[in-house]
Short mmCIF file of C-alpha atoms in Angstrom, two decimals:
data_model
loop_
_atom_site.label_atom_id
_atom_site.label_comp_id
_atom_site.label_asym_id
_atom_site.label_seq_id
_atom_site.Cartn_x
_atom_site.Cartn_y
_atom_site.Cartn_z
CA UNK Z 1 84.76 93.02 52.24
CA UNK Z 2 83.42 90.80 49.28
CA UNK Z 3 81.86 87.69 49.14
CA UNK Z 4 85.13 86.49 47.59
CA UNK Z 5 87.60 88.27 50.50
CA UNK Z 6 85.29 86.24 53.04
CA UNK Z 7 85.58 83.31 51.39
CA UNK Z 8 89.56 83.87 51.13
CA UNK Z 9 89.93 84.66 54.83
CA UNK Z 10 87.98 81.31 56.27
CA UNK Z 11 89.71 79.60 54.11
CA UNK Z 12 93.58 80.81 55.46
CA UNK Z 13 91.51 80.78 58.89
CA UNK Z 14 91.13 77.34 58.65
CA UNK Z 15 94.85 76.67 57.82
CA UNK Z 16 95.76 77.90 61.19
CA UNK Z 17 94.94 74.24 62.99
CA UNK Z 18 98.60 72.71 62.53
CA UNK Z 19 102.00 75.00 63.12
CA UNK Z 20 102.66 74.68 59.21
CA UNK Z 21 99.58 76.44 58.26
CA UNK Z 22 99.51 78.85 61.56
CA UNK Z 23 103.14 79.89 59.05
CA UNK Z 24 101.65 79.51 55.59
CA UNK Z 25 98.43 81.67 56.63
CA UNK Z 26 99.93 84.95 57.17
CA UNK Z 27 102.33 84.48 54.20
CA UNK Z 28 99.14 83.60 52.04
CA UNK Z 29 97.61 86.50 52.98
CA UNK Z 30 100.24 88.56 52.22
CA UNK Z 31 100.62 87.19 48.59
CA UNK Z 32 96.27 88.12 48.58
CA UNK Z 33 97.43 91.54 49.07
CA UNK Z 34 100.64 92.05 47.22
CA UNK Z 35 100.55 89.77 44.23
CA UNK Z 36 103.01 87.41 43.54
CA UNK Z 37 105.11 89.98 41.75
CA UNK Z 38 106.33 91.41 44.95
CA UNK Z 39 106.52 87.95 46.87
CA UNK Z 40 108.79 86.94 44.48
CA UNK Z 41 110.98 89.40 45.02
CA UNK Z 42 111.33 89.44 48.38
CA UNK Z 43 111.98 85.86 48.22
CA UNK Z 44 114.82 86.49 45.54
CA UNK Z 45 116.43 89.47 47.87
CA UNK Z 46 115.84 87.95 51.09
CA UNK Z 47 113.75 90.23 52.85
CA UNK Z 48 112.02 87.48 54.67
CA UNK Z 49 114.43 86.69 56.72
CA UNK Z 50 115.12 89.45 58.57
CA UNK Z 51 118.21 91.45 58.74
CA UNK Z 52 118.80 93.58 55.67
CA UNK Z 53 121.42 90.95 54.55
CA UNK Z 54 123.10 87.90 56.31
CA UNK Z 55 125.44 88.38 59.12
CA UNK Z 56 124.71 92.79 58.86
CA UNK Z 57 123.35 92.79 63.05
CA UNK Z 58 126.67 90.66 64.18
CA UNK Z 59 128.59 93.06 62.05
CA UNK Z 60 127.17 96.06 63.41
CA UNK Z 61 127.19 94.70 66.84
CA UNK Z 62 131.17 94.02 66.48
CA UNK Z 63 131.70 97.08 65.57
CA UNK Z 64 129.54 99.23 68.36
CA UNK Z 65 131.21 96.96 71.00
CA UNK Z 66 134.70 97.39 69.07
CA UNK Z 67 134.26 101.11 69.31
CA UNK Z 68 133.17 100.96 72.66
CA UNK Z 69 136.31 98.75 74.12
CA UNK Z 70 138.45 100.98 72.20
CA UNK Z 71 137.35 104.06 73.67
CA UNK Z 72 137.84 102.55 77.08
CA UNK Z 73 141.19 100.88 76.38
CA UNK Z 74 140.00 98.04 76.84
CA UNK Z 75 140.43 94.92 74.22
CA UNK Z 76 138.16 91.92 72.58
CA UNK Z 77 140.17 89.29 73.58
CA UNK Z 78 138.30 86.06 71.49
CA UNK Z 79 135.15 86.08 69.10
CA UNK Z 80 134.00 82.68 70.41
CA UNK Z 81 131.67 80.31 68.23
CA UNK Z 82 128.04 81.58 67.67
CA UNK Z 83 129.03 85.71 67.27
CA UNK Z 84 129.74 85.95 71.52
CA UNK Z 85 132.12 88.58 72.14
CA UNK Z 86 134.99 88.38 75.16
CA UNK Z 87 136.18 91.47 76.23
CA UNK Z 88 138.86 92.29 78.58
CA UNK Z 89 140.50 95.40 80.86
CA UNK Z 90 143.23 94.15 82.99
CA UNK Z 91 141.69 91.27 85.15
CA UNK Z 92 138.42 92.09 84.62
CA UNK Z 93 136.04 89.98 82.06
CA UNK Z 94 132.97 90.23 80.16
CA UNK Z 95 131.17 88.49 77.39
CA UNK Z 96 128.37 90.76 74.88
CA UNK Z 97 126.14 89.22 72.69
CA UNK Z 98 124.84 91.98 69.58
CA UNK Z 99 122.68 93.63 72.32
CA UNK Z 100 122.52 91.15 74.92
CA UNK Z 101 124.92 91.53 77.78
CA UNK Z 102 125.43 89.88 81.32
CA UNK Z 103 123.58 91.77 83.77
CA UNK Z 104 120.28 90.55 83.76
CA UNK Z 105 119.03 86.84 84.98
CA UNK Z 106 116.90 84.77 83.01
CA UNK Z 107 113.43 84.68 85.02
CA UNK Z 108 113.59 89.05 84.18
CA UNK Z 109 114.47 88.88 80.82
CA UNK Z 110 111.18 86.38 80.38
CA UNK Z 111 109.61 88.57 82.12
CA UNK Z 112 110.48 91.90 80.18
CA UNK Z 113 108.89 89.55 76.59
CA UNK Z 114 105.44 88.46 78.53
CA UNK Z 115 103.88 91.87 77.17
CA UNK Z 116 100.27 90.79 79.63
CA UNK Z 117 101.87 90.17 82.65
CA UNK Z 118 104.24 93.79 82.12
CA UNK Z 119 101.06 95.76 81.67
CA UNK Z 120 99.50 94.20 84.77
CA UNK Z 121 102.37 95.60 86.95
CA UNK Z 122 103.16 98.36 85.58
CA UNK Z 123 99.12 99.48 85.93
CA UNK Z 124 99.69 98.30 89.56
CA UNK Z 125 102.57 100.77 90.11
CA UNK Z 126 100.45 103.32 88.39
CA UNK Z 127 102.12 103.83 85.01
CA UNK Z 128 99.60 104.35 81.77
CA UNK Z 129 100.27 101.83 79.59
CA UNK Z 130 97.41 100.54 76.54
CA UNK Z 131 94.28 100.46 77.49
CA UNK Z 132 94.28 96.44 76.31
CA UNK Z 133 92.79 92.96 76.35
CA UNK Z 134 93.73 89.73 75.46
CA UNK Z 135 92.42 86.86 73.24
CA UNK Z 136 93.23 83.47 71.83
CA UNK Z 137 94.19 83.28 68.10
CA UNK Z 138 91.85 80.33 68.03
CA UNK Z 139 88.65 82.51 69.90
CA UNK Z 140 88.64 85.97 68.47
CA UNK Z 141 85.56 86.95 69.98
CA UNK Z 142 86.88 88.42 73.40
CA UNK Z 143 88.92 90.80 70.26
CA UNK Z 144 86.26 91.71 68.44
CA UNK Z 145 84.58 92.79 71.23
CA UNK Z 146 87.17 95.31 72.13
CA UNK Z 147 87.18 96.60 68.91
CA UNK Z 148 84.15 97.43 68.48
CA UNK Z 149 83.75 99.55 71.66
CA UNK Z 150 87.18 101.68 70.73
CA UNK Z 151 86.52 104.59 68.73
CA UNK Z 152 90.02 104.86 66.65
CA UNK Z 153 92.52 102.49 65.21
CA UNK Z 154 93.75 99.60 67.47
CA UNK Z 155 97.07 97.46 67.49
CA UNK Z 156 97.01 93.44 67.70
CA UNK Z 157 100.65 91.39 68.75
CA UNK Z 158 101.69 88.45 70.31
CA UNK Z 159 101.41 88.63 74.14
CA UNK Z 160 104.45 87.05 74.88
CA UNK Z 161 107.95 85.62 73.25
CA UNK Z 162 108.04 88.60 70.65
CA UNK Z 163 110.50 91.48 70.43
CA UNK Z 164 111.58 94.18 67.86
CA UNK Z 165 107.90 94.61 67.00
CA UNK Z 166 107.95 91.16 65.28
CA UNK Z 167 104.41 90.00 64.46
CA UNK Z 168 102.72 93.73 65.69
CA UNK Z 169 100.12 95.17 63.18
CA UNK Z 170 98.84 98.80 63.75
CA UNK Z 171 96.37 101.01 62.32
CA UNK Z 172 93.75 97.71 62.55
CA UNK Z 173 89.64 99.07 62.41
CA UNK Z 174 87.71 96.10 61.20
CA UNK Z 175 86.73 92.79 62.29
CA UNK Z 176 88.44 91.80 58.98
CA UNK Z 177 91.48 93.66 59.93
CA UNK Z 178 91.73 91.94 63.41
CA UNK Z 179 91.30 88.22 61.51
CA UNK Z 180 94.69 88.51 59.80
CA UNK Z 181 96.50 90.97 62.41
CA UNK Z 182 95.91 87.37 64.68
CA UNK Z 183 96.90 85.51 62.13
CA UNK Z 184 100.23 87.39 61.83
CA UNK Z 185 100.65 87.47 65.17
CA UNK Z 186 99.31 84.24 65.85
CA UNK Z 187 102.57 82.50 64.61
CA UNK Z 188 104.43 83.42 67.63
CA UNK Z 189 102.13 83.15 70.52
CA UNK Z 190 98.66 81.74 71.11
CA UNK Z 191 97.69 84.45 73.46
CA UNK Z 192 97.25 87.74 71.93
CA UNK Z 193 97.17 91.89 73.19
CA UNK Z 194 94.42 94.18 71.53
CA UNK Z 195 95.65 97.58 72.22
CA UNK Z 196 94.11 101.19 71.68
CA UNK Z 197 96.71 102.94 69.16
CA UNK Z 198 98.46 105.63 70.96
CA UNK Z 199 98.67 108.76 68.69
CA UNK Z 200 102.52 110.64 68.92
CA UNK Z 201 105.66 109.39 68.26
CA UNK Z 202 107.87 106.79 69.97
CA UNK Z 203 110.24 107.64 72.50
CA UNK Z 204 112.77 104.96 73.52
CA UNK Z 205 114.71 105.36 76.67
CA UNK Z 206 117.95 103.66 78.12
CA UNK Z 207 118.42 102.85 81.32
CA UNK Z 208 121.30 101.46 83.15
CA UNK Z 209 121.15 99.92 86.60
CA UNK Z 210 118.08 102.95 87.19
CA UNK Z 211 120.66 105.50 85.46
CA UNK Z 212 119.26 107.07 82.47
CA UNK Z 213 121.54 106.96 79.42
CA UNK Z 214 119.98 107.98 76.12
CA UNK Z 215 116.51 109.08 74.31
CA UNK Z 216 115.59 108.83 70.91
CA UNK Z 217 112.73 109.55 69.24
CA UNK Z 218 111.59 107.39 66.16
CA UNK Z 219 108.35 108.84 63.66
CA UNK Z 220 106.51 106.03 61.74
CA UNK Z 221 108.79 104.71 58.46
CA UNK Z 222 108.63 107.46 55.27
CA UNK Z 223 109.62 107.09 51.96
CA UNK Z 224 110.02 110.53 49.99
CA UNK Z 225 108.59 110.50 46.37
CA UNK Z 226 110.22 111.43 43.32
CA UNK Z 227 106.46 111.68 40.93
CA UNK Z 228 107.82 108.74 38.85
CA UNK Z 229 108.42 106.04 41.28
CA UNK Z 230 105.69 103.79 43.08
CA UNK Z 231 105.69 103.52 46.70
CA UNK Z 232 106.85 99.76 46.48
CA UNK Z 233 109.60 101.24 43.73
CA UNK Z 234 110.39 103.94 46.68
CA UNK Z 235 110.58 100.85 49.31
CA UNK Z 236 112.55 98.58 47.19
CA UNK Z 237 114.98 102.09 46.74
CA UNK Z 238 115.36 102.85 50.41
CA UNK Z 239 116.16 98.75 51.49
CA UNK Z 240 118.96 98.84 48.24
CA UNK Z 241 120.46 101.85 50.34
CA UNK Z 242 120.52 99.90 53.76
CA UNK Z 243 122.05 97.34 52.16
CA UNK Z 244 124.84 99.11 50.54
CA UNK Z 245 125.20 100.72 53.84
CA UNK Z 246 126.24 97.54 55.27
CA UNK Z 247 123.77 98.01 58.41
CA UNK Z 248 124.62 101.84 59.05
CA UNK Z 249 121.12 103.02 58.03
CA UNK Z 250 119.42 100.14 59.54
CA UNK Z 251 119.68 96.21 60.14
CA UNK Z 252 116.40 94.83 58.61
CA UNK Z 253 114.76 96.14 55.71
CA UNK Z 254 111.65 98.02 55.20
CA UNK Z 255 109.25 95.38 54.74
CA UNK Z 256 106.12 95.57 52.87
CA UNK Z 257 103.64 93.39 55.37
CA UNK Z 258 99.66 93.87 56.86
CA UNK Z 259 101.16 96.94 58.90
CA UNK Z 260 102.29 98.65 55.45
CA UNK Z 261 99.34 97.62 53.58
CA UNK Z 262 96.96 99.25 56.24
CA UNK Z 263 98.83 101.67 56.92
CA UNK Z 264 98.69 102.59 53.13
CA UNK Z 265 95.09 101.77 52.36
CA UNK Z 266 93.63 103.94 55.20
CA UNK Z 267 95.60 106.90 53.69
CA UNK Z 268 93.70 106.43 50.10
CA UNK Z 269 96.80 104.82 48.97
CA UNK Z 270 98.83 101.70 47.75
CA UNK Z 271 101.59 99.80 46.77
CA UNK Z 272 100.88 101.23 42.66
CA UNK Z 273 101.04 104.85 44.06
CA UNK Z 274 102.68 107.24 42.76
CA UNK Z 275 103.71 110.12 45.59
CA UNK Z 276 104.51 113.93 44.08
CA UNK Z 277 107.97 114.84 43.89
CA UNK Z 278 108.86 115.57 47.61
CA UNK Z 279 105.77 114.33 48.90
CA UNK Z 280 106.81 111.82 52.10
CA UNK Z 281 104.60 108.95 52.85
CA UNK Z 282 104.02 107.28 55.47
CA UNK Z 283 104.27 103.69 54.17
CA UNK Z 284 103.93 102.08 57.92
CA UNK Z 285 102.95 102.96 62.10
CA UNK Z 286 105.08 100.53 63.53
CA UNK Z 287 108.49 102.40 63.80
CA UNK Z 288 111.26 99.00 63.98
CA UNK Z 289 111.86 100.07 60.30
CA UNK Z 290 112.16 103.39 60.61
CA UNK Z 291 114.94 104.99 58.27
CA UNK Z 292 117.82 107.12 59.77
CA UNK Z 293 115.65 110.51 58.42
CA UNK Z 294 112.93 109.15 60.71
CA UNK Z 295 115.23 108.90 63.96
CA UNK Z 296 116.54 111.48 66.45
CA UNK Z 297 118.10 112.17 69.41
CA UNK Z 298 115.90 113.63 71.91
CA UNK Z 299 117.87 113.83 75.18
CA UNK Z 300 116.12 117.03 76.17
CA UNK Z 301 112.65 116.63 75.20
CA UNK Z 302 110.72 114.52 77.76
CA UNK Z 303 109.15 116.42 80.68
CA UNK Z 304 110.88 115.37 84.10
CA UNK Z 305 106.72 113.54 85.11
CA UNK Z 306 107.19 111.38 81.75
CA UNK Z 307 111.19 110.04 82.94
CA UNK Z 308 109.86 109.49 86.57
CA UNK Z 309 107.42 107.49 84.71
CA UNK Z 310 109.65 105.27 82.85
CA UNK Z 311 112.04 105.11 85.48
CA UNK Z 312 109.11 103.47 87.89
CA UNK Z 313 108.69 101.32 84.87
CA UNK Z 314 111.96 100.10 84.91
CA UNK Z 315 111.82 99.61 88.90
CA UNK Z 316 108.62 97.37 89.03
CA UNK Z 317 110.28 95.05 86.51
CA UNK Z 318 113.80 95.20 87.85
CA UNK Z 319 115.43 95.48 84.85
CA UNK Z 320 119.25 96.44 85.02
CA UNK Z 321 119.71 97.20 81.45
CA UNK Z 322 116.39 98.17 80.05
CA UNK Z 323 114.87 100.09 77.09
CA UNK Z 324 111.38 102.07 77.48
CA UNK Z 325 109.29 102.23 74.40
CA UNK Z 326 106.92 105.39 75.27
CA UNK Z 327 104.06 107.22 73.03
CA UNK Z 328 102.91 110.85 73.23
CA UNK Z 329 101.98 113.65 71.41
CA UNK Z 330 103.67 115.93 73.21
CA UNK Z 331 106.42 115.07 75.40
CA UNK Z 332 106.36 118.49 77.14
CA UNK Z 333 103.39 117.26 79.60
CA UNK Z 334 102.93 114.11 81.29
CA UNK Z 335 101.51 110.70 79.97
CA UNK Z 336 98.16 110.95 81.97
CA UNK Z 337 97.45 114.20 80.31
CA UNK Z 338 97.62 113.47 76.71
CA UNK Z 339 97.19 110.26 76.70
CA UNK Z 340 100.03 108.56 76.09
CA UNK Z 341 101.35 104.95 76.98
CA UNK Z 342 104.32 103.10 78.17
CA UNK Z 343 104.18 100.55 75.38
CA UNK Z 344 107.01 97.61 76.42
CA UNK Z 345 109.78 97.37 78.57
CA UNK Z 346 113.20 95.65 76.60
CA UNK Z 347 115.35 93.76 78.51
CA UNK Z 348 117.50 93.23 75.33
CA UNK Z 349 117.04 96.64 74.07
CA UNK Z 350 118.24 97.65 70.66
CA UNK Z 351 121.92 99.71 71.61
CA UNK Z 352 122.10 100.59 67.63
CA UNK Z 353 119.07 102.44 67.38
CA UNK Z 354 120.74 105.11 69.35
CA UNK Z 355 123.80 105.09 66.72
CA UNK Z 356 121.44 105.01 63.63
CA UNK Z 357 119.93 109.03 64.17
CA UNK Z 358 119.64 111.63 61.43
CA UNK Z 359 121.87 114.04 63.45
CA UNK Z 360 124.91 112.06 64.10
CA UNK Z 361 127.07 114.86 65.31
CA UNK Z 362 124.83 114.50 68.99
CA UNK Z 363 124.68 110.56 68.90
CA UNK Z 364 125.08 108.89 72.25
CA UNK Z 365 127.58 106.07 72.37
CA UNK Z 366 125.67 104.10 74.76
CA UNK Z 367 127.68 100.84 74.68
CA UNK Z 368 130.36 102.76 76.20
CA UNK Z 369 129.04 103.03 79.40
CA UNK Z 370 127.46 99.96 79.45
CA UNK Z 371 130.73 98.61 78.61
CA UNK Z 372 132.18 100.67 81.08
CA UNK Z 373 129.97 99.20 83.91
CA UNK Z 374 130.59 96.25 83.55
CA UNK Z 375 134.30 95.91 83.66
CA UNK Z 376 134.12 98.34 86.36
CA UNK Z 377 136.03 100.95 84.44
CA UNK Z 378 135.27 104.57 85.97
CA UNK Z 379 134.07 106.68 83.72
CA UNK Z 380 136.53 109.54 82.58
CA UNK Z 381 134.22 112.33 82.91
CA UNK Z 382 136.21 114.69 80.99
CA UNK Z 383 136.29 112.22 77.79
CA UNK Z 384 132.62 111.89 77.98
CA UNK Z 385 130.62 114.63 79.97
CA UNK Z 386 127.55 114.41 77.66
CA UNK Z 387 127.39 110.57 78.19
CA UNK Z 388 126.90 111.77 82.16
CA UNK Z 389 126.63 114.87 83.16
CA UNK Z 390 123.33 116.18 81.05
CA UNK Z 391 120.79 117.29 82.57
CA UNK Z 392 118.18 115.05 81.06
CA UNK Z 393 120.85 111.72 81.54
CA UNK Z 394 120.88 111.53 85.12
CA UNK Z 395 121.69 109.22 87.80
#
């Protein structure tokens, strides 16, 4: 880092005293990194704000749960103010909110976002999660510290009030790297989780009421070069697709932020690369953004020691309708043996990443049996045996 980079960084540190400049910081750093070029932009096509375009999550949403209560004959009997869904079989009632149904009470759903207090009991019930410690985005040091005993790449988040990966930087080495990974993540909570990067790929898991439902497996966000186009030409491409697609190849948009401009850096590249003609590049770790190319179904892949593992997961936390974010390298052999982590317990999890998969001919319908449950609709096991009878989606 130069004289001038240190300079920059107390300077944005120093910001962080009020709210406005804990917000302005991260966004300031950002511009440091991308040039104003690119800021502008994603001002000018919205991609700070979140979904891919306005209202594209609600409209996805409508249309998962419309599929589902069509399937089931049952019916959405009122859109009511705010996006809520009511839906409706005979006498019995329900009300969905995008991913957010009613099974679970409050107190467990704030429980399922304090990331510290999850690892805590899951260690206690014996599952692996991050090897971990938290800090203060005002007192680094108890960070730093950490860092510089772990031998590989860490991850820095909010420790609480965060889902969806918002705020999470991977792939951080350096004490300089850790500054503005808390600064990012320092916008949503005070408290923040240093984690040891698990190597592999992510495995999310559904589980219903201790039933598991669905797996899919999600690889780090790609682009695929062309030998013309520049890897923020190849990112700009691949969020005009998800937009045109109206949310069907994802919600939010591949965003260029400290994540992608690690991630890019430690690979000898940047934003002004140019990747060979079929070349794909990694552009982040964190896999929220993932395209559709980089998502599968993987109902048969995990070992029976890794599900026991998530299910126990799910158990300690009590969470009726839960999603398991799990990393390893090879899902073949348990957790403890190569290393990899349960990484977060959802108690909103994300229902359309299992309809957004590269090979759409096996996707999972998953709101249908959620659906299902609650309006106490039996399932018609005929209609639907690989929604309950496979052998990896068990009760």
């Amino acid at each position: 880092m130069t004289a001038r980079d240190t300079v920059a960084l107390r300077a944005l540190q120093a910001l962080t005293a009020t709210q406005r400049g804990r917000d302005l910081a991260p966004r300031l750093d950002l511009l440091r990194g991308t040039g104003v070029r690119h800021v502008v932009h994603r001002m000018r096509h919205g991609l700070h704000r979140g979904e891919i375009a306005p209202g594209v999550k609600h409209a996805v949403y409508r249309r998962i749960w419309s599929d589902a209560a069509a399937a089931l004959g049952a019916d959405i009997l009122e859109e009511l103010p705010g996006g809520i869904l009511e839906i409706g079989h005979g006498p019995a009632r329900t009300r969905v909110f995008e991913q957010t149904v009613a099974l679970d009470d409050a107190v467990t759903l704030r429980l399922a976002i304090d990331k510290r207090t999850v690892h805590q009991l899951l260690l206690r019930a014996r599952v692996p999660v991050p090897v971990h410690r938290d800090f203060t985005r005002d007192d680094p040091a108890r960070g730093l510290e950490f860092l510089a005993r772990e031998p590989g790449p860490c991850v820095v988040k909010a420790a609480t009030g965060t889902g969806g990966g918002d705020g999470t930087t991977c792939g951080v080495r350096t004490a300089e790297d850790l500054t503005r990974a808390a600064m990012r993540a320092g916008r949503r909570s005070d408290t923040l989780l240093i984690e040891r990067q698990a190597r592999g790929s992510v495995y999310r898991l559904l589980f219903l009421d201790d039933r598991l439902l669905d797996v899919v497996c999600q690889s780090s966000p790609t682009v695929d070069g062309d030998g013309t186009s520049t890897v923020e030409e190849l990112i700009r491409a691949e969020n005009r697709r998800r937009a045109r697609a109206g949310g069907a190849d994802g919600i939010y948009p591949l965003r260029v932020d400290l994540d992608c401009l690690l991630t890019l850096s430690h690979a000898g590249l940047a934003l002004g690369s140019v990747p060979a003609a079929g070349a794909r590049c990694t552009v982040k770790i964190a896999t929220n953004e993932a395209r559709v190319e980089d998502c599968r179904t993987a109902r048969d892949e995990l070992c029976d020691a890794i599900v026991e593992d998530a299910h126990t997961a799910v158990r300690t936390l009590g969470v009726r309708l839960a999603g398991v974010d799990l990393v390893t390298a090879d899902p073949s052999r348990p957790l403890r043996e190569t290393g990899g982590v349960i990484n977060e317990v959802n108690g909103t999890p994300a229902l359309h990443r299992h309809y957004q998969v590269s090979d759409r001919q096996n996707l999972m319908p998953v709101a249908e049996p959620v659906l299902a449950y609650l309006l106490g609709i039996e399932p018609d096991e005929p209609a639907a045996p690989a929604r309950f009878s496979s052998s990896r989606v068990r009760a």
